[in-house]
Amino acid sequence: MNEVKPKSRDTETSPPQTTNERRGFLSSAAAITAAALGGLLGVGPLAIGLYATVMDPLRKKTTPQKAAGSAGATGAKEGYYFVAQIGELDSHVPRRFTIVADKIDAWNFMKDQPIGAVYMRMQGEQIECFHTTCPHAGCAVSYELESQAYLCPCHNSSFKVDGSKLEFSGSSNPSPRGLDALEVDVQGTNVFVKYEDYFTGRHDQVAK
Amino acid sequence: MFRKLYNWFDSRTGAQASLEEALYENIPGGAKWRYVSGSMLVFAFMTQMITGLFLWMHYSPGSQNAWASVYYITFEMEGGNLLRGVHHVMAQAMVCLLPIHLLQVVIEKAYTKPREFNWWLGLVLMLITLALGLTGYLLPWDQKGYWATKVATELAALPPVIGGLTQKLIVGGTDYGHFTLTRFFALHAGVLPGLLIGFLVLHLAMFRKHGITAHSSPHRPDQLFWPMQVLKDGIACALLFAVVVFAAIAEPVELGPPAEPTEAFGAARPEWYFLFLFQMLKYFDGSLGFNTELVGAIVLPAVLVGFMFAMPLIARKKFGHHLNVTVIVVIVSAAVYLTWEAKQEDNYYLNHPDDTQSAPYKKSKRFHEEVGRSEKEFELIQQLVKDYGIPLEGPTALQQRDPLTMGLRLFRRQCASCHAYSHEEFAIAGPASPAATSDSPGNYGAPDLAYFGSVKWIRGLLSNDSVTGIRGERYFGKTLHVAGEMAEHVHETLWAAAETEADRQALATQIEQVAWALSAEAKLPYLDYAANQEKIDAGIGHLNDDTLGCIGCHNYGDNEDGYVIDLNGYASVDWLTKMISDPAQTGFYDGGSENDRMPSFHSEATKLLTPREIELLVRFLREDHTLLDD
Ligand code: FES
């Protein structure tokens, strides 16, 4: 059979005379152009995707998901959120307050959402205010009446009622710093807090 | 006919040659059971691809939809639990098989020249698999996945300069939200499996190029891959699948309550295979001055992985292979130890039931309480979903209208520092001990509010039993009122006057009737007042006739001379709302002068709770579990 009708495959795949063209991979202008084109073809869509999608969050403001503080009271300074009335603060025990504000999550706008929480108490004339996020790795601390300390449920970090690190023998405290203190602004009886998220795991308190 | 068709197919595709090429690989020393680990990993990955694709068909990323869709897959779809279970268990099987495969390669010295590239490809595959595990954990968007993954992405921000940027890119902003899910999903279902397939192809090609590491042995003849090794691989994979299916059925995969960014979950733990990394963080406590957390979370793991990449090069040196084996054994043992230690810490309170005062005990107890709380919250949301379905705004919107879910949360946060709630089903502990608060002992708590306003509750209030009565812990025992007029009246006037057994019987009956009359003011949804109308009528009579001496101090009906605790509408919605909002108003503590420590939760000066939250709490206390409508 072969003699009568050779396999089509043989004629199609047997290479033409290519020996001199194979000498170097990038020996001619055509080869270089072809290689560059091949590379670009892959990079092109990738670059568009990286720029448009992956980098999108970088182009938003530092706190893209929180709209201006609104609920509860007016008169907030830029970046401050209403959090409580001064009569709600105790002078011994820190109380946890939720911060309510409008929130933007990607394509959704939501009114009056809880966006975070703080602990506050009166210290003489001053208001002490701490972020509830553990500066170690971002779990949420809670104030435990029984031990009179802020305890983190994750890696044993604990903090005194004044926010400083609590060290006691026999237990490690991996947090690199004390609880993050937040700036407070009192107007009349309204307490506003400059609520920001901070990078965890660093010695200094740096806003995200 | 068939033969002809086959010849035509083969001549066009060369299938036969490829198949032969694939199957007739020589195995020096013959087929062995211990060569199955690689095939099992490939099979496991295939299972993940297939089950994953089917999960994808019904999964929807996004903060409102993710949990809802996973809930649907797990609980509403017939066989969905098995599908998700197999995906879940097989992922863990993969993570178990990885170190076995790796250890085999190390022990057989198969990572050395000329197979360096294959070792490196294998390590890349391992890292991709772990990344798949990490990204998959977040997708159900439940409390557990949310809070555990949060720790992981926080750690991503640790490296100087690029850390913050990296974190933002992974999370899709500074906060968790839609983009976190869409990104994690794209990684989990697209980017990572794609990369894995690519590297797997290279890994296998490289494997075929170099062949199996074993050497021919005079005792065992060489064999071809087909059929003996394929049979062994097949049996091993079938067994693996059977075990995985069995495990998925025996222990149905869990789903936690939906993620709630401001409702911190105090029992966040990563998947067990990351637990050693989690535990390791505790050892880097910053005491050296520089950022040791960075070392524990990133540098050390990176150095270890770097070492593994360098192993083929190290092996060239004298004793290099021995060094490699030693280090690998140390790493594996350390990982096992740290995992064990993490489990030990979390279970400390179960293993040391007597050490109640120590910090590890308390921490572990809290951990278990949080686990229990989360299970309870899941049961509640499951019931809500059954009763109402999941609204468009997501499962948390449903929770926020539920008096039970929210009541438990609000009570724990706002009330439990004074009040206990010893309900049979939903108990919340009150304050721990007098010494632990800043107030003086004897004045550190408040009445137990479980079944408040019920006949049982009021009966107890009017009892002189030292434990269960008015001066006991459940009523005024932890308050200033323990020495107040009310307690004195119950002890010194009512019960002291009942000298004979018959008197006491009569008093108990009157108290029972008054309790019914008062509870009828509350109209609690769980008591049958109609069936007890006689008692109620008798009780109303006693109150009006002042049989028990109530209306000297309390308002009731026509009597308006009372100055504390109005008994009209006692424990009703309106009464409770007022009491919680502002107990300083008239009708409660004589304008506040008789108030021990009950704060105002919504008054001119304080807005600790919103009216909505108070409404939820009131319904919770009255065990009225109808959803709040808005
Ligand atoms: S996150 Fe708080 S101790 Fe690690």
Tab-separated table of N, CA, C and O in Angstrom, chain A residues 66-156:
chain	number	residue	atom	x	y	z
A	66	LYS	N	-14.412	52.953	53.999
A	66	LYS	CA	-15.194	53.683	54.978
A	66	LYS	C	-15.561	55.056	54.434
A	66	LYS	O	-14.696	55.871	54.163
A	67	ALA	N	-16.827	55.276	54.289
A	67	ALA	CA	-17.266	56.607	53.906
A	67	ALA	C	-17.182	57.497	55.149
A	67	ALA	O	-16.940	57.011	56.245
A	68	ALA	N	-17.389	58.796	54.956
A	68	ALA	CA	-17.256	59.718	56.081
A	68	ALA	C	-18.168	59.337	57.233
A	68	ALA	O	-19.267	58.845	57.049
A	69	GLY	N	-17.679	59.570	58.440
A	69	GLY	CA	-18.448	59.242	59.634
A	69	GLY	C	-19.764	59.990	59.645
A	69	GLY	O	-19.829	61.150	59.310
A	70	SER	N	-20.829	59.312	60.004
A	70	SER	CA	-22.112	59.976	59.880
A	70	SER	C	-22.998	59.774	61.096
A	70	SER	O	-23.359	60.722	61.782
A	71	ALA	N	-23.281	58.514	61.398
A	71	ALA	CA	-24.356	58.236	62.343
A	71	ALA	C	-24.118	58.865	63.709
A	71	ALA	O	-23.007	58.948	64.178
A	72	GLY	N	-25.178	59.281	64.338
A	72	GLY	CA	-25.109	59.664	65.743
A	72	GLY	C	-25.020	61.156	65.977
A	72	GLY	O	-25.803	61.714	66.714
A	73	ALA	N	-24.070	61.837	65.373
A	73	ALA	CA	-23.926	63.241	65.681
A	73	ALA	C	-23.222	63.945	64.538
A	73	ALA	O	-22.515	63.343	63.755
A	74	THR	N	-23.413	65.245	64.493
A	74	THR	CA	-22.723	66.017	63.465
A	74	THR	C	-21.556	66.751	64.099
A	74	THR	O	-21.386	66.747	65.309
A	75	GLY	N	-20.770	67.396	63.272
A	75	GLY	CA	-19.666	68.203	63.787
A	75	GLY	C	-18.363	67.449	63.874
A	75	GLY	O	-17.442	67.866	64.561
A	76	ALA	N	-18.271	66.299	63.208
A	76	ALA	CA	-17.032	65.529	63.268
A	76	ALA	C	-15.951	66.204	62.443
A	76	ALA	O	-16.217	66.724	61.373
A	77	LYS	N	-14.731	66.181	62.988
A	77	LYS	CA	-13.596	66.646	62.205
A	77	LYS	C	-13.276	65.593	61.158
A	77	LYS	O	-13.681	64.446	61.265
A	78	GLU	N	-12.506	65.994	60.184
A	78	GLU	CA	-12.081	65.091	59.118
A	78	GLU	C	-11.418	63.826	59.699
A	78	GLU	O	-10.490	63.914	60.497
A	79	GLY	N	-11.909	62.674	59.319
A	79	GLY	CA	-11.308	61.421	59.777
A	79	GLY	C	-11.801	60.952	61.130
A	79	GLY	O	-11.414	59.898	61.602
A	80	TYR	N	-12.663	61.757	61.772
A	80	TYR	CA	-13.178	61.375	63.086
A	80	TYR	C	-14.574	60.781	62.954
A	80	TYR	O	-15.350	61.178	62.095
A	81	TYR	N	-14.877	59.856	63.830
A	81	TYR	CA	-16.196	59.225	63.824
A	81	TYR	C	-16.839	59.407	65.195
A	81	TYR	O	-16.162	59.286	66.221
A	82	PHE	N	-18.130	59.660	65.185
A	82	PHE	CA	-18.842	59.716	66.465
A	82	PHE	C	-18.824	58.328	67.076
A	82	PHE	O	-19.046	57.331	66.407
A	83	VAL	N	-18.559	58.281	68.378
A	83	VAL	CA	-18.494	56.945	68.962
A	83	VAL	C	-19.322	56.809	70.231
A	83	VAL	O	-19.885	55.763	70.509
A	84	ALA	N	-19.452	57.876	71.009
A	84	ALA	CA	-20.202	57.735	72.255
A	84	ALA	C	-20.512	59.106	72.824
A	84	ALA	O	-20.054	60.124	72.320
A	85	GLN	N	-21.307	59.105	73.875
A	85	GLN	CA	-21.493	60.322	74.641
A	85	GLN	C	-20.696	60.187	75.920
A	85	GLN	O	-20.523	59.085	76.442
A	86	ILE	N	-20.256	61.317	76.395
A	86	ILE	CA	-19.264	61.269	77.462
A	86	ILE	C	-19.802	60.591	78.717
A	86	ILE	O	-19.072	59.916	79.436
A	87	GLY	N	-21.119	60.690	78.920
A	87	GLY	CA	-21.717	60.069	80.097
A	87	GLY	C	-21.678	58.548	80.072
A	87	GLY	O	-21.943	57.897	81.072
A	88	GLU	N	-21.349	57.992	78.933
A	88	GLU	CA	-21.336	56.532	78.821
A	88	GLU	C	-20.033	55.920	79.288
A	88	GLU	O	-19.913	54.704	79.412
A	89	LEU	N	-19.039	56.774	79.547
A	89	LEU	CA	-17.732	56.225	79.898
A	89	LEU	C	-17.629	55.993	81.397
A	89	LEU	O	-18.095	56.785	82.198
A	90	ASP	N	-16.989	54.920	81.749
A	90	ASP	CA	-16.781	54.551	83.133
A	90	ASP	C	-15.352	54.946	83.494
A	90	ASP	O	-14.476	54.992	82.638
A	91	SER	N	-15.111	55.218	84.767
A	91	SER	CA	-13.756	55.620	85.113
A	91	SER	C	-12.886	54.435	85.511
A	91	SER	O	-11.680	54.567	85.645
A	92	HIS	N	-13.491	53.278	85.732
A	92	HIS	CA	-12.675	52.110	86.060
A	92	HIS	C	-12.560	51.171	84.875
A	92	HIS	O	-11.483	50.851	84.411
A	93	VAL	N	-13.723	50.747	84.429
A	93	VAL	CA	-13.770	49.646	83.475
A	93	VAL	C	-13.896	50.173	82.051
A	93	VAL	O	-14.812	50.934	81.760
A	94	PRO	N	-12.990	49.781	81.152
A	94	PRO	CA	-13.121	50.205	79.760
A	94	PRO	C	-14.363	49.580	79.139
A	94	PRO	O	-14.681	48.426	79.412
A	95	ARG	N	-15.053	50.368	78.351
A	95	ARG	CA	-16.228	49.828	77.666
A	95	ARG	C	-15.946	49.757	76.179
A	95	ARG	O	-15.234	50.585	75.625
A	96	ARG	N	-16.576	48.787	75.564
A	96	ARG	CA	-16.365	48.596	74.134
A	96	ARG	C	-17.446	49.336	73.367
A	96	ARG	O	-18.635	49.223	73.677
A	97	PHE	N	-17.044	50.128	72.399
A	97	PHE	CA	-18.002	50.864	71.584
A	97	PHE	C	-17.806	50.513	70.115
A	97	PHE	O	-16.680	50.434	69.632
A	98	THR	N	-18.913	50.315	69.455
A	98	THR	CA	-18.840	50.033	68.023
A	98	THR	C	-18.941	51.343	67.269
A	98	THR	O	-19.716	52.223	67.649
A	99	ILE	N	-18.153	51.481	66.235
A	99	ILE	CA	-18.230	52.682	65.411
A	99	ILE	C	-19.117	52.391	64.215
A	99	ILE	O	-18.913	51.415	63.502
A	100	VAL	N	-20.105	53.240	64.052
A	100	VAL	CA	-21.071	53.020	62.981
A	100	VAL	C	-20.888	54.093	61.926
A	100	VAL	O	-20.805	55.281	62.248
A	101	ALA	N	-20.776	53.696	60.700
A	101	ALA	CA	-20.638	54.669	59.614
A	101	ALA	C	-21.112	54.033	58.322
A	101	ALA	O	-21.321	52.829	58.257
A	102	ASP	N	-21.251	54.871	57.310
A	102	ASP	CA	-21.594	54.323	56.000
A	102	ASP	C	-20.367	53.601	55.467
A	102	ASP	O	-19.243	53.987	55.721
A	103	LYS	N	-20.612	52.569	54.716
A	103	LYS	CA	-19.500	51.751	54.274
A	103	LYS	C	-19.631	51.457	52.794
A	103	LYS	O	-20.727	51.258	52.287
A	104	ILE	N	-18.501	51.471	52.129
A	104	ILE	CA	-18.484	51.082	50.720
A	104	ILE	C	-17.677	49.808	50.604
A	104	ILE	O	-16.519	49.768	51.011
A	105	ASP	N	-18.304	48.771	50.107
A	105	ASP	CA	-17.570	47.535	49.868
A	105	ASP	C	-17.618	47.273	48.369
A	105	ASP	O	-18.637	46.853	47.840
A	106	ALA	N	-16.503	47.571	47.705
A	106	ALA	CA	-16.412	47.413	46.259
A	106	ALA	C	-17.560	48.138	45.570
A	106	ALA	O	-17.602	49.355	45.535
A	107	TRP	N	-18.540	47.410	45.079
A	107	TRP	CA	-19.632	48.025	44.321
A	107	TRP	C	-20.859	48.291	45.178
A	107	TRP	O	-21.871	48.730	44.693
A	108	ASN	N	-20.784	47.999	46.470
A	108	ASN	CA	-21.948	48.205	47.323
A	108	ASN	C	-21.772	49.397	48.256
A	108	ASN	O	-20.708	49.608	48.809
A	109	PHE	N	-22.838	50.130	48.422
A	109	PHE	CA	-22.862	51.179	49.440
A	109	PHE	C	-23.841	50.748	50.522
A	109	PHE	O	-24.957	50.341	50.228
A	110	MET	N	-23.397	50.810	51.772
A	110	MET	CA	-24.272	50.372	52.864
A	110	MET	C	-24.340	51.440	53.925
A	110	MET	O	-23.315	51.932	54.390
A	111	LYS	N	-25.556	51.752	54.336
A	111	LYS	CA	-25.741	52.791	55.334
A	111	LYS	C	-25.545	52.238	56.739
A	111	LYS	O	-25.874	51.103	57.012
A	112	ASP	N	-24.974	53.057	57.594
A	112	ASP	CA	-24.878	52.756	59.029
A	112	ASP	C	-24.450	51.324	59.334
A	112	ASP	O	-25.200	50.547	59.922
A	113	GLN	N	-23.265	51.022	58.955
A	113	GLN	CA	-22.724	49.688	59.258
A	113	GLN	C	-21.703	49.781	60.390
A	113	GLN	O	-21.012	50.784	60.500
A	114	PRO	N	-21.605	48.739	61.192
A	114	PRO	CA	-20.497	48.724	62.152
A	114	PRO	C	-19.189	48.568	61.374
A	114	PRO	O	-19.042	47.641	60.589
A	115	ILE	N	-18.266	49.508	61.556
A	115	ILE	CA	-17.027	49.420	60.785
A	115	ILE	C	-15.831	49.103	61.668
A	115	ILE	O	-14.735	48.869	61.176
A	116	GLY	N	-16.039	49.104	62.966
A	116	GLY	CA	-14.915	48.804	63.839
A	116	GLY	C	-15.328	49.032	65.276
A	116	GLY	O	-16.477	49.386	65.556
A	117	ALA	N	-14.385	48.815	66.181
A	117	ALA	CA	-14.725	48.969	67.588
A	117	ALA	C	-13.525	49.502	68.360
A	117	ALA	O	-12.379	49.315	67.952
A	118	VAL	N	-13.828	50.178	69.455
A	118	VAL	CA	-12.772	50.705	70.328
A	118	VAL	C	-13.145	50.428	71.778
A	118	VAL	O	-14.309	50.161	72.093
A	119	TYR	N	-12.156	50.488	72.637
A	119	TYR	CA	-12.401	50.464	74.076
A	119	TYR	C	-12.108	51.846	74.624
A	119	TYR	O	-11.100	52.461	74.259
A	120	MET	N	-13.004	52.343	75.485
A	120	MET	CA	-12.768	53.673	76.062
A	120	MET	C	-13.062	53.676	77.553
A	120	MET	O	-13.939	52.954	78.031
A	121	ARG	N	-12.317	54.515	78.269
A	121	ARG	CA	-12.674	54.799	79.660
A	121	ARG	C	-12.166	56.182	80.018
A	121	ARG	O	-11.286	56.738	79.357
A	122	MET	N	-12.724	56.736	81.088
A	122	MET	CA	-12.286	58.038	81.575
A	122	MET	C	-11.065	57.843	82.439
A	122	MET	O	-11.035	56.963	83.296
A	123	GLN	N	-10.060	58.663	82.221
A	123	GLN	CA	-8.917	58.669	83.129
A	123	GLN	C	-8.767	60.098	83.606
A	123	GLN	O	-8.102	60.893	82.954
A	124	GLY	N	-9.368	60.418	84.749
A	124	GLY	CA	-9.410	61.808	85.176
A	124	GLY	C	-10.185	62.612	84.149
A	124	GLY	O	-11.308	62.277	83.812
A	125	GLU	N	-9.553	63.642	83.615
A	125	GLU	CA	-10.194	64.471	82.609
A	125	GLU	C	-10.044	63.878	81.218
A	125	GLU	O	-10.722	64.254	80.288
A	126	GLN	N	-9.077	62.988	81.111
A	126	GLN	CA	-8.725	62.459	79.795
A	126	GLN	C	-9.567	61.235	79.440
A	126	GLN	O	-10.014	60.503	80.307
A	127	ILE	N	-9.736	61.032	78.130
A	127	ILE	CA	-10.387	59.805	77.670
A	127	ILE	C	-9.318	58.902	77.065
A	127	ILE	O	-8.529	59.341	76.230
A	128	GLU	N	-9.289	57.683	77.552
A	128	GLU	CA	-8.360	56.711	77.002
A	128	GLU	C	-9.110	55.886	75.973
A	128	GLU	O	-10.188	55.377	76.259
A	129	CYS	N	-8.537	55.764	74.789
A	129	CYS	CA	-9.246	55.054	73.734
A	129	CYS	C	-8.300	54.125	72.987
A	129	CYS	O	-7.236	54.552	72.534
A	130	PHE	N	-8.676	52.866	72.895
A	130	PHE	CA	-7.810	51.896	72.232
A	130	PHE	C	-8.551	51.152	71.123
A	130	PHE	O	-9.733	50.832	71.255
A	131	HIS	N	-7.806	50.874	70.090
A	131	HIS	CA	-8.285	50.040	68.999
A	131	HIS	C	-8.449	48.613	69.532
A	131	HIS	O	-7.656	48.169	70.354
A	132	THR	N	-9.482	47.899	69.067
A	132	THR	CA	-9.669	46.531	69.580
A	132	THR	C	-8.803	45.510	68.844
A	132	THR	O	-8.772	44.344	69.210
A	133	THR	N	-8.123	45.945	67.786
A	133	THR	CA	-7.295	44.989	67.039
A	133	THR	C	-5.965	44.769	67.741
A	133	THR	O	-5.278	45.719	68.093
A	134	CYS	N	-5.626	43.520	67.933
A	134	CYS	CA	-4.357	43.180	68.590
A	134	CYS	C	-3.196	43.569	67.672
A	134	CYS	O	-3.184	43.189	66.497
A	135	PRO	N	-2.228	44.330	68.199
A	135	PRO	CA	-1.118	44.790	67.350
A	135	PRO	C	-0.183	43.652	66.934
A	135	PRO	O	0.724	43.874	66.159
A	136	HIS	N	-0.416	42.465	67.457
A	136	HIS	CA	0.449	41.354	67.065
A	136	HIS	C	0.124	40.884	65.654
A	136	HIS	O	0.938	41.015	64.757
A	137	ALA	N	-1.076	40.353	65.464
A	137	ALA	CA	-1.401	39.856	64.128
A	137	ALA	C	-2.880	40.003	63.796
A	137	ALA	O	-3.401	39.283	62.960
A	138	GLY	N	-3.556	40.923	64.472
A	138	GLY	CA	-4.875	41.296	63.994
A	138	GLY	C	-6.086	40.584	64.556
A	138	GLY	O	-7.187	40.797	64.091
A	139	CYS	N	-5.925	39.701	65.549
A	139	CYS	CA	-7.123	39.177	66.203
A	139	CYS	C	-7.730	40.304	67.041
A	139	CYS	O	-7.125	41.360	67.183
A	140	ALA	N	-8.913	40.095	67.589
A	140	ALA	CA	-9.543	41.158	68.366
A	140	ALA	C	-9.366	40.898	69.857
A	140	ALA	O	-9.709	39.821	70.338
A	141	VAL	N	-8.836	41.875	70.578
A	141	VAL	CA	-8.674	41.702	72.020
A	141	VAL	C	-10.011	41.972	72.702
A	141	VAL	O	-10.885	42.638	72.150
A	142	SER	N	-10.168	41.434	73.899
A	142	SER	CA	-11.334	41.817	74.684
A	142	SER	C	-10.885	42.097	76.109
A	142	SER	O	-9.910	41.521	76.591
A	143	TYR	N	-11.595	43.011	76.747
A	143	TYR	CA	-11.250	43.349	78.118
A	143	TYR	C	-11.909	42.349	79.056
A	143	TYR	O	-13.117	42.142	78.993
A	144	GLU	N	-11.108	41.696	79.869
A	144	GLU	CA	-11.648	40.697	80.786
A	144	GLU	C	-11.660	41.279	82.188
A	144	GLU	O	-10.614	41.594	82.760
A	145	LEU	N	-12.877	41.400	82.716
A	145	LEU	CA	-13.035	41.947	84.056
A	145	LEU	C	-12.238	41.155	85.075
A	145	LEU	O	-11.600	41.708	85.967
A	146	GLU	N	-12.264	39.841	84.912
A	146	GLU	CA	-11.690	38.962	85.913
A	146	GLU	C	-10.189	39.198	86.067
A	146	GLU	O	-9.670	39.229	87.168
A	147	SER	N	-9.494	39.361	84.943
A	147	SER	CA	-8.049	39.577	85.048
A	147	SER	C	-7.692	41.054	84.943
A	147	SER	O	-6.534	41.415	85.001
A	148	GLN	N	-8.711	41.903	84.769
A	148	GLN	CA	-8.500	43.336	84.608
A	148	GLN	C	-7.442	43.615	83.562
A	148	GLN	O	-6.505	44.386	83.797
A	149	ALA	N	-7.563	42.966	82.429
A	149	ALA	CA	-6.583	43.147	81.356
A	149	ALA	C	-7.256	42.880	80.023
A	149	ALA	O	-8.303	42.241	79.958
A	150	TYR	N	-6.630	43.404	78.976
A	150	TYR	CA	-7.065	43.074	77.624
A	150	TYR	C	-6.357	41.787	77.219
A	150	TYR	O	-5.135	41.696	77.309
A	151	LEU	N	-7.115	40.813	76.784
A	151	LEU	CA	-6.504	39.543	76.393
A	151	LEU	C	-6.795	39.268	74.924
A	151	LEU	O	-7.884	39.537	74.429
A	152	CYS	N	-5.788	38.722	74.267
A	152	CYS	CA	-5.975	38.334	72.875
A	152	CYS	C	-6.134	36.820	72.818
A	152	CYS	O	-5.366	36.095	73.441
A	153	PRO	N	-7.117	36.333	72.083
A	153	PRO	CA	-7.374	34.892	72.060
A	153	PRO	C	-6.405	34.107	71.181
A	153	PRO	O	-6.476	32.889	71.150
A	154	CYS	N	-5.521	34.803	70.460
A	154	CYS	CA	-4.727	34.058	69.471
A	154	CYS	C	-3.370	33.579	69.968
A	154	CYS	O	-3.159	32.391	70.130
A	155	HIS	N	-2.435	34.506	70.218
A	155	HIS	CA	-1.084	34.045	70.564
A	155	HIS	C	-0.636	34.549	71.939
A	155	HIS	O	0.524	34.888	72.137
A	156	ASN	N	-1.583	34.669	72.847
A	156	ASN	CA	-1.286	34.988	74.250
A	156	ASN	C	-0.866	36.420	74.534
A	156	ASN	O	-0.368	36.691	75.623
